[in-house]
Short mmCIF file of C-alpha atoms in Angstrom, two decimals:
data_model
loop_
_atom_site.label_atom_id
_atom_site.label_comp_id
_atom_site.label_asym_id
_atom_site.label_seq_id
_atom_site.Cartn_x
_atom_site.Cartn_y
_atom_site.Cartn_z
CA UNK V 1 -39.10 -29.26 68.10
CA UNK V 2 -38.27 -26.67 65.84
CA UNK V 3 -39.90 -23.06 66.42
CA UNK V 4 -42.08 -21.33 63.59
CA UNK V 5 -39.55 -19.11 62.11
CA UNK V 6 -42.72 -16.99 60.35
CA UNK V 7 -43.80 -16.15 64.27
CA UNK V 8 -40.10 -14.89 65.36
CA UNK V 9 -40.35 -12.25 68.06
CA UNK V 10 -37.73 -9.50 67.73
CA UNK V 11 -36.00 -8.62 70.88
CA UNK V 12 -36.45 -4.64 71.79
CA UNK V 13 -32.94 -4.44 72.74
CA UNK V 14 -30.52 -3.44 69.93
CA UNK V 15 -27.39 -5.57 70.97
CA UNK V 16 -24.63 -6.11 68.95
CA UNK V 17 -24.48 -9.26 67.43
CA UNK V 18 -27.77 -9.53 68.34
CA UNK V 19 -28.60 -13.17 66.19
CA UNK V 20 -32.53 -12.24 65.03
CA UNK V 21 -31.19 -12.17 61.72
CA UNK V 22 -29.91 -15.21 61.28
CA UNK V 23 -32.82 -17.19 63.39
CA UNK V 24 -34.31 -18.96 60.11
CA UNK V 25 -30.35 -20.33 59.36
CA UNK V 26 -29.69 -21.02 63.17
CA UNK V 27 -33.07 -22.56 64.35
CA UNK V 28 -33.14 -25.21 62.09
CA UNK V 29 -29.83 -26.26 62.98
CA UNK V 30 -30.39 -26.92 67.02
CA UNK V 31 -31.85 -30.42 67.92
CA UNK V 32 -35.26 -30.99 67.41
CA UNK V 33 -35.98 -31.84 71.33
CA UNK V 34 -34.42 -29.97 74.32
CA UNK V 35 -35.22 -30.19 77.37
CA UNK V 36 -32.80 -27.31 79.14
CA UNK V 37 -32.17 -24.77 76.99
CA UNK V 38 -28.65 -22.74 78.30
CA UNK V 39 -27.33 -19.50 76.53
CA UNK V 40 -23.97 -18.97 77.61
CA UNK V 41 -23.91 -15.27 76.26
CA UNK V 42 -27.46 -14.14 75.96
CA UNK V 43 -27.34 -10.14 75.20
CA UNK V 44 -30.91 -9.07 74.13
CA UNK V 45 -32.17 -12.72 74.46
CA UNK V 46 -33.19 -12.84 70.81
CA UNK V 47 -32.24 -16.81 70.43
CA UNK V 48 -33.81 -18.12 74.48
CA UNK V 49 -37.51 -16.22 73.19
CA UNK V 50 -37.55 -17.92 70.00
CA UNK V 51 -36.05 -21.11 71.41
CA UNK V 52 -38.73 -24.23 72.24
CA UNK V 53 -37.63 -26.20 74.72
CA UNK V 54 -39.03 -27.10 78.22
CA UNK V 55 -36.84 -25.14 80.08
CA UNK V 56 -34.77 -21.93 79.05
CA UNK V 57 -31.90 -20.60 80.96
CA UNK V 58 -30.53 -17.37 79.58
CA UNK V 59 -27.30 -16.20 81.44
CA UNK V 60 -25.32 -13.11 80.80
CA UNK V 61 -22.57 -11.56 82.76
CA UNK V 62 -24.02 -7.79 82.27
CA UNK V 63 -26.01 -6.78 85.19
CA UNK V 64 -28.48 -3.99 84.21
CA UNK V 65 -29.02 -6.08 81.29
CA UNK V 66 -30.43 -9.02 83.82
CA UNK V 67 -31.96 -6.87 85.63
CA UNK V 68 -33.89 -5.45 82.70
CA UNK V 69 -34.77 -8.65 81.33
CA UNK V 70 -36.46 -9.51 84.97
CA UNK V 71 -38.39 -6.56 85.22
CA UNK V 72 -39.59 -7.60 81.92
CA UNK V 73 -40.48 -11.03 83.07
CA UNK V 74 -42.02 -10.33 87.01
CA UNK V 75 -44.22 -6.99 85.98
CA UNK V 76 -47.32 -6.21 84.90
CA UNK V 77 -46.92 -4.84 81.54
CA UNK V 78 -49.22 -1.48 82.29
CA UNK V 79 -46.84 -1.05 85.41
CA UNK V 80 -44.08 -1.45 82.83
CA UNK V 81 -45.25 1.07 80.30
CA UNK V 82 -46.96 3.35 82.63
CA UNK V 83 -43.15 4.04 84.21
CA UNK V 84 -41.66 4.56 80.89
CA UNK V 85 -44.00 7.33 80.21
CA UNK V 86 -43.64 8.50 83.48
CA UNK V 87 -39.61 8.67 82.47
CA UNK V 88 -40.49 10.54 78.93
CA UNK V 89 -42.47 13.09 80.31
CA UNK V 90 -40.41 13.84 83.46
CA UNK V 91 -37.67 14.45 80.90
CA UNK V 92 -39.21 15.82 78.78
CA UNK V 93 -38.55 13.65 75.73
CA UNK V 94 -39.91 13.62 72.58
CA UNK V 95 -43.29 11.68 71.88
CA UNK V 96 -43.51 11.65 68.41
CA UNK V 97 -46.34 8.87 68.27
CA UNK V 98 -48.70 11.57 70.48
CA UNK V 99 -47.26 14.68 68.57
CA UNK V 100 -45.25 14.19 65.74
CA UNK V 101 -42.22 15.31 64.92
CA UNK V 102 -43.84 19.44 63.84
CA UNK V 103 -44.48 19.86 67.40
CA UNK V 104 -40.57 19.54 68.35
CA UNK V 105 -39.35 21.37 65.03
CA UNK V 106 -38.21 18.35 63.42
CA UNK V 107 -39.05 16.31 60.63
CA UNK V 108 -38.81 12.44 60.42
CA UNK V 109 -35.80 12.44 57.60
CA UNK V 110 -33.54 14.15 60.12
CA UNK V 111 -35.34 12.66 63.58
CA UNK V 112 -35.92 14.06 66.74
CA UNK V 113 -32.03 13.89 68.26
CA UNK V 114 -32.03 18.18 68.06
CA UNK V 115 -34.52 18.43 70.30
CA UNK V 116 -34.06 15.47 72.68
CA UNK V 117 -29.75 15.71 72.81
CA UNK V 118 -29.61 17.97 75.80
CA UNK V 119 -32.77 15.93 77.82
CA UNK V 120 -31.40 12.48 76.73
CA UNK V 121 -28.00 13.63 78.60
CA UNK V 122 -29.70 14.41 81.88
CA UNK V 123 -31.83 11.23 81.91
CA UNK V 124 -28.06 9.47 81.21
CA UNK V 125 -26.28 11.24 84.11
CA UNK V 126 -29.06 10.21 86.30
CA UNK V 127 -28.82 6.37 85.30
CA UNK V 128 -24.97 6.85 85.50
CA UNK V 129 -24.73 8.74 88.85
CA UNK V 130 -27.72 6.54 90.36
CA UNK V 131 -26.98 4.86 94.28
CA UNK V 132 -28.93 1.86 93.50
CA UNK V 133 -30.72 0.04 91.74
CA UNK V 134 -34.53 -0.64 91.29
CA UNK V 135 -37.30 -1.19 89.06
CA UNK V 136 -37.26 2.45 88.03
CA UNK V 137 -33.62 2.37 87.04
CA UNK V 138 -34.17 -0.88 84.82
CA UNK V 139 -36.78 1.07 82.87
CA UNK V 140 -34.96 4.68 82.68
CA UNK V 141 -32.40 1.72 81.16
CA UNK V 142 -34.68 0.97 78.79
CA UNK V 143 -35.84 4.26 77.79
CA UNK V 144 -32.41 5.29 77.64
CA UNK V 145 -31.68 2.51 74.54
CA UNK V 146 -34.60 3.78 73.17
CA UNK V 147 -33.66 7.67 72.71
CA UNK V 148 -29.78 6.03 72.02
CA UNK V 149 -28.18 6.48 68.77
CA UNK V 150 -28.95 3.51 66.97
CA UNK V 151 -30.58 2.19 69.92
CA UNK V 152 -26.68 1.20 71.12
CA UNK V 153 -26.40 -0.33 74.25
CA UNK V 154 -22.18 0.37 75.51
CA UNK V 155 -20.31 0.74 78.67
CA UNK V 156 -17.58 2.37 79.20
CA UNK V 157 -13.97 0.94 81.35
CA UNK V 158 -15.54 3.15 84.19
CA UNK V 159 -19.31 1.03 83.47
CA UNK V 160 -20.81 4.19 82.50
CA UNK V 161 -23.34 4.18 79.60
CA UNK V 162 -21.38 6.53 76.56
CA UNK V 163 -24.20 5.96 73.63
CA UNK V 164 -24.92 9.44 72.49
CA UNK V 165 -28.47 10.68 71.73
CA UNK V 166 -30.35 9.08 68.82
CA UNK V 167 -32.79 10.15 66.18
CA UNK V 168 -35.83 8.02 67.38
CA UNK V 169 -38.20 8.07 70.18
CA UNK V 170 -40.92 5.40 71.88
CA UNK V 171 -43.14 5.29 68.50
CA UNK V 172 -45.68 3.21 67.97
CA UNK V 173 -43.21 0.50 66.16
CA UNK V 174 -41.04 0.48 69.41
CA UNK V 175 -44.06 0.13 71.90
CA UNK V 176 -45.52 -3.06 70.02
CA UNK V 177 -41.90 -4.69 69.85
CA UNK V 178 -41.65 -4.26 73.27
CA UNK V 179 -44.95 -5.60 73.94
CA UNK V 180 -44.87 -8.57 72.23
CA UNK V 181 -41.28 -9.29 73.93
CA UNK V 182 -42.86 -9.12 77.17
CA UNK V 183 -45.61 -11.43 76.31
CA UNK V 184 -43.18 -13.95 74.91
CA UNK V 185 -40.94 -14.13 77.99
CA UNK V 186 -43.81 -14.03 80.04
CA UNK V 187 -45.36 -17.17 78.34
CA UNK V 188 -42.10 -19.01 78.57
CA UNK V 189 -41.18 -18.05 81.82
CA UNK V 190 -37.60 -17.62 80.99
CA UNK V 191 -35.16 -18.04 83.66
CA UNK V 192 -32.59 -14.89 83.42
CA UNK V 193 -29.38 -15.45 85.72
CA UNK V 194 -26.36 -12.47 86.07
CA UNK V 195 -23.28 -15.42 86.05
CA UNK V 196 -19.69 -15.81 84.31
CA UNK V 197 -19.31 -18.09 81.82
CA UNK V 198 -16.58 -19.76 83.27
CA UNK V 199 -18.48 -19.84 86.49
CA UNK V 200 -21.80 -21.74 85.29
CA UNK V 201 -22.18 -24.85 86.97
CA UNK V 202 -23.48 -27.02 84.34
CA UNK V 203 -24.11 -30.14 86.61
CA UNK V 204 -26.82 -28.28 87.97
CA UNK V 205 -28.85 -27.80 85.36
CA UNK V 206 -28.26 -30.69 82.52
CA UNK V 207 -28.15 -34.11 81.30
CA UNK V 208 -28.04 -35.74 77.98
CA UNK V 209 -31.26 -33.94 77.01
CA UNK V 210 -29.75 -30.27 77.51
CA UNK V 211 -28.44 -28.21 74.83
CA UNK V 212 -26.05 -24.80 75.24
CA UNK V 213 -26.07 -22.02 72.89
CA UNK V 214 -22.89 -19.68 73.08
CA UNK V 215 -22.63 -16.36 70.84
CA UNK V 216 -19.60 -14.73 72.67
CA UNK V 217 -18.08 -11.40 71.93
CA UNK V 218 -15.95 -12.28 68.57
CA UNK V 219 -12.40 -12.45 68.63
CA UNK V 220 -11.63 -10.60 65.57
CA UNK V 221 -14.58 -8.03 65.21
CA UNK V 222 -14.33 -4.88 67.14
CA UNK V 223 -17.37 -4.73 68.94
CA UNK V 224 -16.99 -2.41 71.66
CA UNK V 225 -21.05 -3.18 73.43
CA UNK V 226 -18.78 -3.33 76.70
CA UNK V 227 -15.53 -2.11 76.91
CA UNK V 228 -14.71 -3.34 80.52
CA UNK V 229 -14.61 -7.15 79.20
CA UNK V 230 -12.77 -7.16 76.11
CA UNK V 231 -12.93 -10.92 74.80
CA UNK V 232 -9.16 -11.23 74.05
CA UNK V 233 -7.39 -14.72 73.62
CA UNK V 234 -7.52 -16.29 77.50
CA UNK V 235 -11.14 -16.27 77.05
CA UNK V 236 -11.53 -17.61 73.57
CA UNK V 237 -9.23 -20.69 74.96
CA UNK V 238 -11.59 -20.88 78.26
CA UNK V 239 -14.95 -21.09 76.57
CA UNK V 240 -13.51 -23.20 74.15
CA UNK V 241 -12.62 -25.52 76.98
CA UNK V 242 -15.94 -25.23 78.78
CA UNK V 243 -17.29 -26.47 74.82
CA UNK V 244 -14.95 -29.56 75.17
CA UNK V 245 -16.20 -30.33 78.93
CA UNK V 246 -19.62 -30.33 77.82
CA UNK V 247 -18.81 -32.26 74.31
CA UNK V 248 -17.34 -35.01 77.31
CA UNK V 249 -20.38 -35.25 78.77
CA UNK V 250 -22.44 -35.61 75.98
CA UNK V 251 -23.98 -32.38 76.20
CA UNK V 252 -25.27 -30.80 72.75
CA UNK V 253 -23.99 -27.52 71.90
CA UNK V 254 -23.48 -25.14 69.49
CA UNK V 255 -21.09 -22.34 68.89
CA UNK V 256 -22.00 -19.22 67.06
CA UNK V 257 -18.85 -17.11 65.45
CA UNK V 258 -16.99 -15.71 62.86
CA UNK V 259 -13.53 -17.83 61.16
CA UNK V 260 -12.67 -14.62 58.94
CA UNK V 261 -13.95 -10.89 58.24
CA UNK V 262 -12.58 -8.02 56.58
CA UNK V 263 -8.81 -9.67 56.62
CA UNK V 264 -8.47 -10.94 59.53
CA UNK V 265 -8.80 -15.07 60.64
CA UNK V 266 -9.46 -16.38 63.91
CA UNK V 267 -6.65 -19.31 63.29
CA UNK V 268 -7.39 -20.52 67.62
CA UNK V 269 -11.55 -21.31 66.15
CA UNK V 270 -10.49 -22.76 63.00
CA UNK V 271 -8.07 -25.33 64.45
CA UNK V 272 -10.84 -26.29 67.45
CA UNK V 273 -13.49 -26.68 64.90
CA UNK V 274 -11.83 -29.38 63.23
CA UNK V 275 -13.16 -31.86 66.11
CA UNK V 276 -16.69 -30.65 64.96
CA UNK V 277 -19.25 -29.63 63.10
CA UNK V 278 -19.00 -26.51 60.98
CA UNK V 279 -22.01 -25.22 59.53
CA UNK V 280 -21.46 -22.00 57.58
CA UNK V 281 -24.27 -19.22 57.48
CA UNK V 282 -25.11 -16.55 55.36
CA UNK V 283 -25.81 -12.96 56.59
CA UNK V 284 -26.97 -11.53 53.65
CA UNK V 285 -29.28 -14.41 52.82
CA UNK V 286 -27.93 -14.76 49.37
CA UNK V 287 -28.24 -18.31 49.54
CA UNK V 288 -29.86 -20.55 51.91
CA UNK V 289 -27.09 -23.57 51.67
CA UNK V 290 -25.72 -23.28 55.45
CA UNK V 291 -22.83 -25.92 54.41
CA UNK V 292 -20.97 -23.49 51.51
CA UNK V 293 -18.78 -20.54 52.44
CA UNK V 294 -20.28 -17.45 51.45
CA UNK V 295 -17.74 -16.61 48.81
CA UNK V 296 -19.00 -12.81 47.72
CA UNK V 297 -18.52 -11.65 51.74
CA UNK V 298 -15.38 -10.96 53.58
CA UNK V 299 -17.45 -12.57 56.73
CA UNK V 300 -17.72 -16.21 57.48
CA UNK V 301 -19.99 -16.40 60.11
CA UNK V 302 -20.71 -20.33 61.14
CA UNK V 303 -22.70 -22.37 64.06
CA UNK V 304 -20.26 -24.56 65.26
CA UNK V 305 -21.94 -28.12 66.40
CA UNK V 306 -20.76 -31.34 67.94
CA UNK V 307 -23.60 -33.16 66.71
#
């Protein structure tokens, strides 16, 4: 069954390649019954929440990101929210939604990053310098996003968190994103696992019923969300054989990528697809036709299907 794409629910966690924009092109395209939902790759979870299925697995290999995402799920959401302001004021951050942006001697065209630079740096050598984790370091995690430039999420080769300050705070738009996130997971009782790709161990979890989502780092865009696991070529050619196991088992899945942007073609994808299904999307929404190449964009971003 198809979910309401009017009743979407945004994930509070800025990933990149996050795929909430392209939910009304991707949705439609999964099968209309699954039973065990997997995604392989599932950054800010904005596909699993928005997903209906009867089960929904959502595996990433980025530990505080897990951990986040189960905090989300096994708290009370006043416990939740009562710790982030616990984090803001002990900080001293900005609150912009209690006293708006004269009481910091900043105005909302040129945000609050002035004020909250030097404060935003301590709260970031804490999480980086931290012994262990806990539920209080998953939501200083999450606060930290939220005063992030861009609300970034990056590690460096060392797995130190390098997002500079940002120009936002917890307003009142961040708070009910975050809110209805944790309702939505909490409803669905998403499972969220820390594994590998290459390490999943499918016959666990499916049968002929499942269906796998994977939106992997691209090949030949340079996102840099974590620098300590560049995707380079060995991995393209592993998940692509994990795909093929699947496809041999009569597993649905679907692939989400890019064959070209700004000059460069991913020739390893475009030879692959040719034993499936390509179904080209359109990130501008200039046209809703997800079988024609978006001609007026250097980026061909397509869902990749074997049914």
């Amino acid at each position: 069954m198809i979910a309401d794409t009017k009743k979407l629910i945004k994930s509070p966690l800025n990933y990149t390649g996050g795929k909430y924009r392209l939910l009304e092109q991707i949705l439609p395209l999964f099968p209309y019954e699954i039973d065990t939902f997997i995604d392989l790759f599932c950054g800010g979870c904005n596909v699993g929440i928005n997903v209906l299925g009867n089960k929904i697995i959502c595996i990433d290999n980025e530990k505080p990101l897990i951990r986040l995402l189960n905090s989300f799920k096994l708290r009370e959401k006043e416990e939740i929210f009562n710790t982030i302001y616990y984090i803001i004021k002990k900080y001293n951050l900005s609150n912009s939604s209690k006293y708006g942006y004269e009481h910091y001697n900043c105005v909302s065209s040129s945000g609050l990053s002035y004020y909250n630079k030097e404060r935003y740096l301590k709260l970031r050598d804490d999480y980086n310098n931290r012994k262990e984790d806990s539920f209080y370091y998953d939501m200083l995690f999450y606060t930290m996003t939220i005063y992030s430039f861009n609300n970034h999420i990056r590690f460096n080769r060392n797995g130190k968190f390098n997002i500079p300050v940002g120009k936002r705070d917890f307003n009142e738009s961040v708070k009910k994103k975050l809110s209805y996130f944790i309702d939505g997971i909490k409803k669905k009782k998403i499972h969220f696992v820390l594994d590998d790709f290459r390490e999943v161990d499918f016959n666990a979890y499916l049968d002929n019923r499942s269906f796998v989502y994977a939106d992997p780092p691209y090949l030949i865009t340079n996102a840099t969300y974590n620098e300590q696991n560049k995707w380079d070529k060995v991995k393209e050619f592993q998940l692509l054989n994990v795909l093929d196991g699947l496809n041999e088992k009569n597993i649905k899945f679907a692939l989400s990528n890019v064959l070209e942007t700004k000059g460069k073609i991913n020739e390893i994808l475009i030879q692959w697809s040719k034993k499936y299904n390509v179904n080209y999307l359109n990130y501008n929404y200039n046209n809703s036709n997800y079988h024609k190449r978006d001609k007026k964009s250097n980026n061909i971003e397509v869902l990749i299907t074997n049914y």
